[in-house]
mmCIF file of C-alpha atoms in Angstrom:
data_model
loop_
_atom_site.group_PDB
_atom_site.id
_atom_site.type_symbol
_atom_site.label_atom_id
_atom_site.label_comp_id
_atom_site.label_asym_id
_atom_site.label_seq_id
_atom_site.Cartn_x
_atom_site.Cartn_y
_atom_site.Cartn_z
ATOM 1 C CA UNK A 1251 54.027 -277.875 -48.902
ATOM 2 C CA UNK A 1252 57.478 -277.420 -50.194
ATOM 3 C CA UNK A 1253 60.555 -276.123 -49.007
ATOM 4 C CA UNK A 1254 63.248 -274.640 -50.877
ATOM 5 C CA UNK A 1255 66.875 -274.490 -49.617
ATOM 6 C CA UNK A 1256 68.666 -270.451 -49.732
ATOM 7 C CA UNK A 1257 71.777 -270.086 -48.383
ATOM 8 C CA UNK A 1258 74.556 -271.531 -46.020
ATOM 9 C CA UNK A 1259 76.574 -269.229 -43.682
ATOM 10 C CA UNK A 1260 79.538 -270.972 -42.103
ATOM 11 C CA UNK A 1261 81.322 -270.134 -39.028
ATOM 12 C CA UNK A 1262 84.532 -271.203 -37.340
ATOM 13 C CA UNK A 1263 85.766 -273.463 -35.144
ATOM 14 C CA UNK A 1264 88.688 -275.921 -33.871
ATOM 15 C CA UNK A 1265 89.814 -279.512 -33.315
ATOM 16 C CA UNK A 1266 93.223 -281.199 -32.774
ATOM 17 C CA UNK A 1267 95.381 -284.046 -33.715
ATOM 18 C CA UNK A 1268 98.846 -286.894 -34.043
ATOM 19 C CA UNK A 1269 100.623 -288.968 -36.488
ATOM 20 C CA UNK A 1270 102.900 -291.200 -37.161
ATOM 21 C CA UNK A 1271 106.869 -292.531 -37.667
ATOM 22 C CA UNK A 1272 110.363 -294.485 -38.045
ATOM 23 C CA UNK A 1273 113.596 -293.183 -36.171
ATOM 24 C CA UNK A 1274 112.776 -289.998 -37.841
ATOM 25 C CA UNK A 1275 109.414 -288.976 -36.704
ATOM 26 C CA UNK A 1276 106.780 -286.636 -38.711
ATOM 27 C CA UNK A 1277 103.583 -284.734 -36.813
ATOM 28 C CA UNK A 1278 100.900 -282.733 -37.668
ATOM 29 C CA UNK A 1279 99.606 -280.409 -34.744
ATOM 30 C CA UNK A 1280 95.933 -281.838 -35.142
ATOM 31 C CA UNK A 1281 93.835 -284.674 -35.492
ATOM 32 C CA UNK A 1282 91.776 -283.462 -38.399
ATOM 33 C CA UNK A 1283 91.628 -280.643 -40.687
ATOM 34 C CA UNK A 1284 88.705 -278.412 -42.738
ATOM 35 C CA UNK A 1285 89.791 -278.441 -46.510
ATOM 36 C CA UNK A 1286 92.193 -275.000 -46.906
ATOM 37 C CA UNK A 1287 93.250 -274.861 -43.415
ATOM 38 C CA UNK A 1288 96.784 -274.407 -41.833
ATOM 39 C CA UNK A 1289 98.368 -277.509 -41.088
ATOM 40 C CA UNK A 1290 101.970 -277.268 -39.240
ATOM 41 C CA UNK A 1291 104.434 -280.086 -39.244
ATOM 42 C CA UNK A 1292 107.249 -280.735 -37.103
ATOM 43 C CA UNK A 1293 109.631 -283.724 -36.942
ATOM 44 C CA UNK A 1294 112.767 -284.795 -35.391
ATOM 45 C CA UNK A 1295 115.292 -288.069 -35.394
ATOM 46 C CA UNK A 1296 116.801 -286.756 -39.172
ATOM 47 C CA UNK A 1297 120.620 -285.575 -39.902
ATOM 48 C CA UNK A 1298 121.458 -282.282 -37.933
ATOM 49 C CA UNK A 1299 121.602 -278.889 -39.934
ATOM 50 C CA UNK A 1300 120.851 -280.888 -43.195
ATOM 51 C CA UNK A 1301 118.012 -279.737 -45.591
ATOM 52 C CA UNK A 1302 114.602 -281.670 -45.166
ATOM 53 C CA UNK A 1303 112.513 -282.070 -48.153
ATOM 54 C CA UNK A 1304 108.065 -282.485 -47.685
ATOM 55 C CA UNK A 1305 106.241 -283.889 -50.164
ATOM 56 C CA UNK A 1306 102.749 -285.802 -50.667
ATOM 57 C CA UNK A 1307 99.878 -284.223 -50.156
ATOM 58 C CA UNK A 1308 101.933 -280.306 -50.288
ATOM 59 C CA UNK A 1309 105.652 -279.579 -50.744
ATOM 60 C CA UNK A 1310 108.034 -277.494 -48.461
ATOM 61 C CA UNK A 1311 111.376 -277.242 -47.560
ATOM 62 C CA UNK A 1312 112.957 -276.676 -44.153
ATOM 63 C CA UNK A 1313 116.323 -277.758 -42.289
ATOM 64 C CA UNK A 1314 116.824 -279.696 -39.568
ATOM 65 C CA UNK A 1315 118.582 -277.604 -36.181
ATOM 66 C CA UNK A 1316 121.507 -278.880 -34.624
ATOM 67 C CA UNK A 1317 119.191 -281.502 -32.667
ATOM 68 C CA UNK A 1318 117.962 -283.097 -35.706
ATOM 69 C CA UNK A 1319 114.123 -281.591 -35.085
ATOM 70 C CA UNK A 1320 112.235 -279.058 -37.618
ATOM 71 C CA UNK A 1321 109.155 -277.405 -36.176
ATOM 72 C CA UNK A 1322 106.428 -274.823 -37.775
ATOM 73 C CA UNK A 1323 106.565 -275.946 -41.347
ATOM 74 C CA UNK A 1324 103.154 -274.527 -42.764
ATOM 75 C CA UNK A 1325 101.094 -276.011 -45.377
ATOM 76 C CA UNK A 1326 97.595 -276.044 -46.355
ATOM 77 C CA UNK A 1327 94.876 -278.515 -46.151
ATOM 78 C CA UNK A 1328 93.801 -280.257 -49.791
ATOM 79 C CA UNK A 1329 90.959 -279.350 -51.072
ATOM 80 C CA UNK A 1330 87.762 -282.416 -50.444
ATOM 81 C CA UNK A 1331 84.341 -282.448 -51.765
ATOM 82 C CA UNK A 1332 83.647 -285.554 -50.760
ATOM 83 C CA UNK A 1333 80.430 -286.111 -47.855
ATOM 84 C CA UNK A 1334 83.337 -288.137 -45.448
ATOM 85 C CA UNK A 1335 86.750 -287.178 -44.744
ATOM 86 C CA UNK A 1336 89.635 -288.100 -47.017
ATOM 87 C CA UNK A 1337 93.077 -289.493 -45.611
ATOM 88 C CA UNK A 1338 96.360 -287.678 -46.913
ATOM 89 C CA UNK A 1339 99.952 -288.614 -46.072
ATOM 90 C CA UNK A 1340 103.088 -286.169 -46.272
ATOM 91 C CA UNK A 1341 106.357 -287.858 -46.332
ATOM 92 C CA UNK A 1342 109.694 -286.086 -44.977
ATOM 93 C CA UNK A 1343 112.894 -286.701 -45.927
ATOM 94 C CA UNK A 1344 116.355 -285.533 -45.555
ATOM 95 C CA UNK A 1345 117.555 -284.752 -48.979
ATOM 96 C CA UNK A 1346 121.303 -286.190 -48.740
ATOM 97 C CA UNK A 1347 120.273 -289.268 -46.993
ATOM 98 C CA UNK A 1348 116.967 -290.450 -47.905
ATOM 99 C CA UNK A 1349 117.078 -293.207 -45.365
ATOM 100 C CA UNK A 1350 116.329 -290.251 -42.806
ATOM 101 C CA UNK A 1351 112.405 -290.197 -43.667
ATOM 102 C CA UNK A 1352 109.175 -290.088 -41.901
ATOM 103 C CA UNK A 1353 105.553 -290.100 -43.070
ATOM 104 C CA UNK A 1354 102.357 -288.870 -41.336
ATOM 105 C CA UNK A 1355 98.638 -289.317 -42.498
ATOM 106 C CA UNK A 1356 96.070 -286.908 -41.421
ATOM 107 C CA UNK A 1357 92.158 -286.561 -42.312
ATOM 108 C CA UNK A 1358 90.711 -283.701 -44.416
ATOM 109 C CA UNK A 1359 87.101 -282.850 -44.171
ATOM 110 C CA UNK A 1360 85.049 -280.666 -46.321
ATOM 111 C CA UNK A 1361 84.679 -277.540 -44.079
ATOM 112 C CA UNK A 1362 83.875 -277.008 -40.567
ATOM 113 C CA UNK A 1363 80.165 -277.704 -38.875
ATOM 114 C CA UNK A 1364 79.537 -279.213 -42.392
ATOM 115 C CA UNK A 1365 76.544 -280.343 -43.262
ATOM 116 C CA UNK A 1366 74.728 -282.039 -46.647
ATOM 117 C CA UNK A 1367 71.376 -280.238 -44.805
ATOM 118 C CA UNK A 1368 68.827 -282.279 -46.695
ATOM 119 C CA UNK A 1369 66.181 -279.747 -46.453
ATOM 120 C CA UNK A 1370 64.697 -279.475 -49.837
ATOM 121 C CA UNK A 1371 61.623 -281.085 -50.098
ATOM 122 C CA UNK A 1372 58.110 -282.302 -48.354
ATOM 123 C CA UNK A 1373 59.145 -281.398 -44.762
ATOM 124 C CA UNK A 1374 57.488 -284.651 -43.488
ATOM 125 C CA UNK A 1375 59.921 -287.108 -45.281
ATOM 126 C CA UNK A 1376 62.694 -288.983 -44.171
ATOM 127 C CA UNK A 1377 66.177 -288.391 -45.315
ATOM 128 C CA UNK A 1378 69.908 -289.442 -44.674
ATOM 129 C CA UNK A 1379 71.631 -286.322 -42.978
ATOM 130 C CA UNK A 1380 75.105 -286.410 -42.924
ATOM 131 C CA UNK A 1381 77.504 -284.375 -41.195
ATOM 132 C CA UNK A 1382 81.643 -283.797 -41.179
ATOM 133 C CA UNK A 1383 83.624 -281.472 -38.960
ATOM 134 C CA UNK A 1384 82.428 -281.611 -35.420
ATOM 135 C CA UNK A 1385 84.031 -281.890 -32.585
ATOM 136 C CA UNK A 1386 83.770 -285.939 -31.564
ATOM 137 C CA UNK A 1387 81.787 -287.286 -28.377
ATOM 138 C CA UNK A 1388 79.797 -283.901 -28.358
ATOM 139 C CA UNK A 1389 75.937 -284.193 -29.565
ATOM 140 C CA UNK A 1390 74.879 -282.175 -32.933
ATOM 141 C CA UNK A 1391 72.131 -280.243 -32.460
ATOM 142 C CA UNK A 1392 69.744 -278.320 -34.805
ATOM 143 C CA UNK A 1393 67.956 -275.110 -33.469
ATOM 144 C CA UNK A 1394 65.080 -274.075 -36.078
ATOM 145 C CA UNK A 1395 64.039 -270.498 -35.978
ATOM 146 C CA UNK A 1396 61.305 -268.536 -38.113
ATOM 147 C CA UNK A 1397 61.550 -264.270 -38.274
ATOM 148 C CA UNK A 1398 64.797 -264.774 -35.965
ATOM 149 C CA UNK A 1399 62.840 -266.355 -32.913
ATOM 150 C CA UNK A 1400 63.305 -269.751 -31.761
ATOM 151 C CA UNK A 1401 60.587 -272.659 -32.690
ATOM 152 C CA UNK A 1402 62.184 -276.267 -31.314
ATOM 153 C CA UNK A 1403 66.091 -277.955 -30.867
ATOM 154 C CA UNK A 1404 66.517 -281.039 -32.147
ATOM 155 C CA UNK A 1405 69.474 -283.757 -31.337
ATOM 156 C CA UNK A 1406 70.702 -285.499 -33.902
ATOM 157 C CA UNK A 1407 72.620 -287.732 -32.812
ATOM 158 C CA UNK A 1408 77.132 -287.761 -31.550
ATOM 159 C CA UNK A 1409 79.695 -287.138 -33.386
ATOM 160 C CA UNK A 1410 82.696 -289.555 -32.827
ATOM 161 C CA UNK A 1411 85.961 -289.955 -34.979
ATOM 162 C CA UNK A 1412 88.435 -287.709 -35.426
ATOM 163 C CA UNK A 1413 86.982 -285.252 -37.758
ATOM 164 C CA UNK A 1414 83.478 -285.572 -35.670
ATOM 165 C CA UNK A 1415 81.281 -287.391 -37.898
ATOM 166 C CA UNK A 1416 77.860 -288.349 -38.140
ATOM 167 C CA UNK A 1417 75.163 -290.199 -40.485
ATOM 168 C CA UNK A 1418 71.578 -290.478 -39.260
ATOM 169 C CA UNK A 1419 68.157 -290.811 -40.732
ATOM 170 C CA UNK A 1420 65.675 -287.960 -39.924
ATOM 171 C CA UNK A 1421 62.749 -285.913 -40.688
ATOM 172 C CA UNK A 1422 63.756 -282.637 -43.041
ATOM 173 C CA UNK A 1423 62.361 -280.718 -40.488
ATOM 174 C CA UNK A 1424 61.338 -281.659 -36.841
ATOM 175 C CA UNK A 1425 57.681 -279.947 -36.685
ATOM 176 C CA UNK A 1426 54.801 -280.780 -38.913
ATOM 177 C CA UNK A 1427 53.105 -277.750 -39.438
ATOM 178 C CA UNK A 1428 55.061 -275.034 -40.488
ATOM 179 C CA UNK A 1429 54.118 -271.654 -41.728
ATOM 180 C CA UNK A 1430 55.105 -269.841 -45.009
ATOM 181 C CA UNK A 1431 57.927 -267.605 -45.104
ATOM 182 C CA UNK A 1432 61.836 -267.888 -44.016
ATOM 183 C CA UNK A 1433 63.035 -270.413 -41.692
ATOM 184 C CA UNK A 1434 66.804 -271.007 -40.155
ATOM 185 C CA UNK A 1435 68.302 -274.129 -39.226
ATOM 186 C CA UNK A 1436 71.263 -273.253 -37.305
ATOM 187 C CA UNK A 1437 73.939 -276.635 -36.821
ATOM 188 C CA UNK A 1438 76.005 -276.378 -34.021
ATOM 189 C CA UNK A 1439 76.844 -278.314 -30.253
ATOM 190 C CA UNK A 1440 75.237 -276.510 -27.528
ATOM 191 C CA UNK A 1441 72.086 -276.985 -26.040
ATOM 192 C CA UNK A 1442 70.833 -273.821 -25.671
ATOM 193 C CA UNK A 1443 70.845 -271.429 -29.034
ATOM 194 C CA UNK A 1444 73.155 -268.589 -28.858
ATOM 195 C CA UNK A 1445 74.176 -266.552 -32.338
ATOM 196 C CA UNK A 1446 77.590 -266.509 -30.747
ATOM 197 C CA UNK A 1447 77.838 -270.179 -31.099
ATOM 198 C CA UNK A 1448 80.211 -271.470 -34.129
ATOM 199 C CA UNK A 1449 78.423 -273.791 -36.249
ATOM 200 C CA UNK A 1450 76.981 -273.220 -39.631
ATOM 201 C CA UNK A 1451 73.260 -271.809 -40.441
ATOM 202 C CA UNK A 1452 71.247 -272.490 -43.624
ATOM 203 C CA UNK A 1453 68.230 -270.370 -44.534
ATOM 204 C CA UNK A 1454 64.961 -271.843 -46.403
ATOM 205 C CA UNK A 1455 61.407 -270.520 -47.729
ATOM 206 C CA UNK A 1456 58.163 -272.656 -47.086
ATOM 207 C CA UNK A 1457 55.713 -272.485 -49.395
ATOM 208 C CA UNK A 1458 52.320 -273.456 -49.850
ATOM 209 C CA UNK A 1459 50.803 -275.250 -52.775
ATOM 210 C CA UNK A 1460 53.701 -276.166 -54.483
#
């Protein structure tokens, strides 16, 4: 019995975050991002009604109001296609007096409710399952479904960190006998299986005899 992996349907979802500082201060308003998402900065301690230049991992431009504070500068997430998150750091700085600047670092992940689903294969076997984009201290569950009708749930494990990760070694698939024909593996962290749920759902065909 083999199984042979289809497609991956992603839906959304949301997390939040800090950062970081000097006597100017940088933030980004969450604590981990999906690659190509909105990230907003804000800052505050730099010259009043002075230009303030961002750089790193995006560029913009802003100026600093008559307080010294910048809010709802918009970039956009880096690209990662990396399994674990990747760190990136934007520096801001105010552009006649460079001693007025302040960094933040913030994680990237791949995409939200992401997943390496390991489910090619002899269903039986072992593999590593990783998994990037949760939200942290919640459990990661797996519903399985055949012809749109519910077969078993199965836990993986917690995600912790910021960007709600999660390694674990499991079976491809939680049953042993499974019938021929199209399967779902829906990803997401609820208990109970609802469509409605955001997570992400990948589709696969068991087949006998090869």
């Amino acid at each position: 019995m083999r199984i042979a992996r289809a497609t991956a349907v992603a839906c959304a979802a949301l997390l939040g975050g800090p950062a970081a500082a000097h006597a100017a201060v940088a933030k980004v308003d969450r604590a981990c991002y999906a690659s190509g998402e909105r990230v907003t900065v804000s800052g505050s301690g730099f010259v009043p009604g002075v230009p303030v230049s961002i750089t790193g991992a995006a560029t913009a431009a802003t100026n600093a109001g008559a307080s010294g504070a910048f809010a709802g500068v918009l970039i956009t997430a880096p690209k990662v296609g990396s399994a674990t998150p990747r760190t990136f750091t934007l520096k801001a700085t105010t552009t006649t007096q460079a001693s007025f600047t302040a960094s933040v670092s913030f994680p990237v992940v791949r995409a939200r409710f992401w997943s390496n689903a390991p489910i090619s294969g002899t269903p039986s076997q072992r593999v590593t399952w990783r998994f990037a984009g949760f939200a942290p201290g919640k459990r990661i569950y797996g519903h399985l479904r055949f012809h749109g009708k519910g077969v078993t749930t199965r836990v993986f494990g917690t995600a912790h960190g910021p960007c709600g990760v999660l390694t674990v070694r499991s079976a491809r698939v939680p049953i042993r006998h499974l019938r021929a024909g199209r399967w779902a593996l829906k990803l997401d962290q609820e208990r109970q299986y609802a469509a409605s749920t955001p997570g992400r759902v990948y589709t696969f065909r068991v087949s006998r005899g090869t």
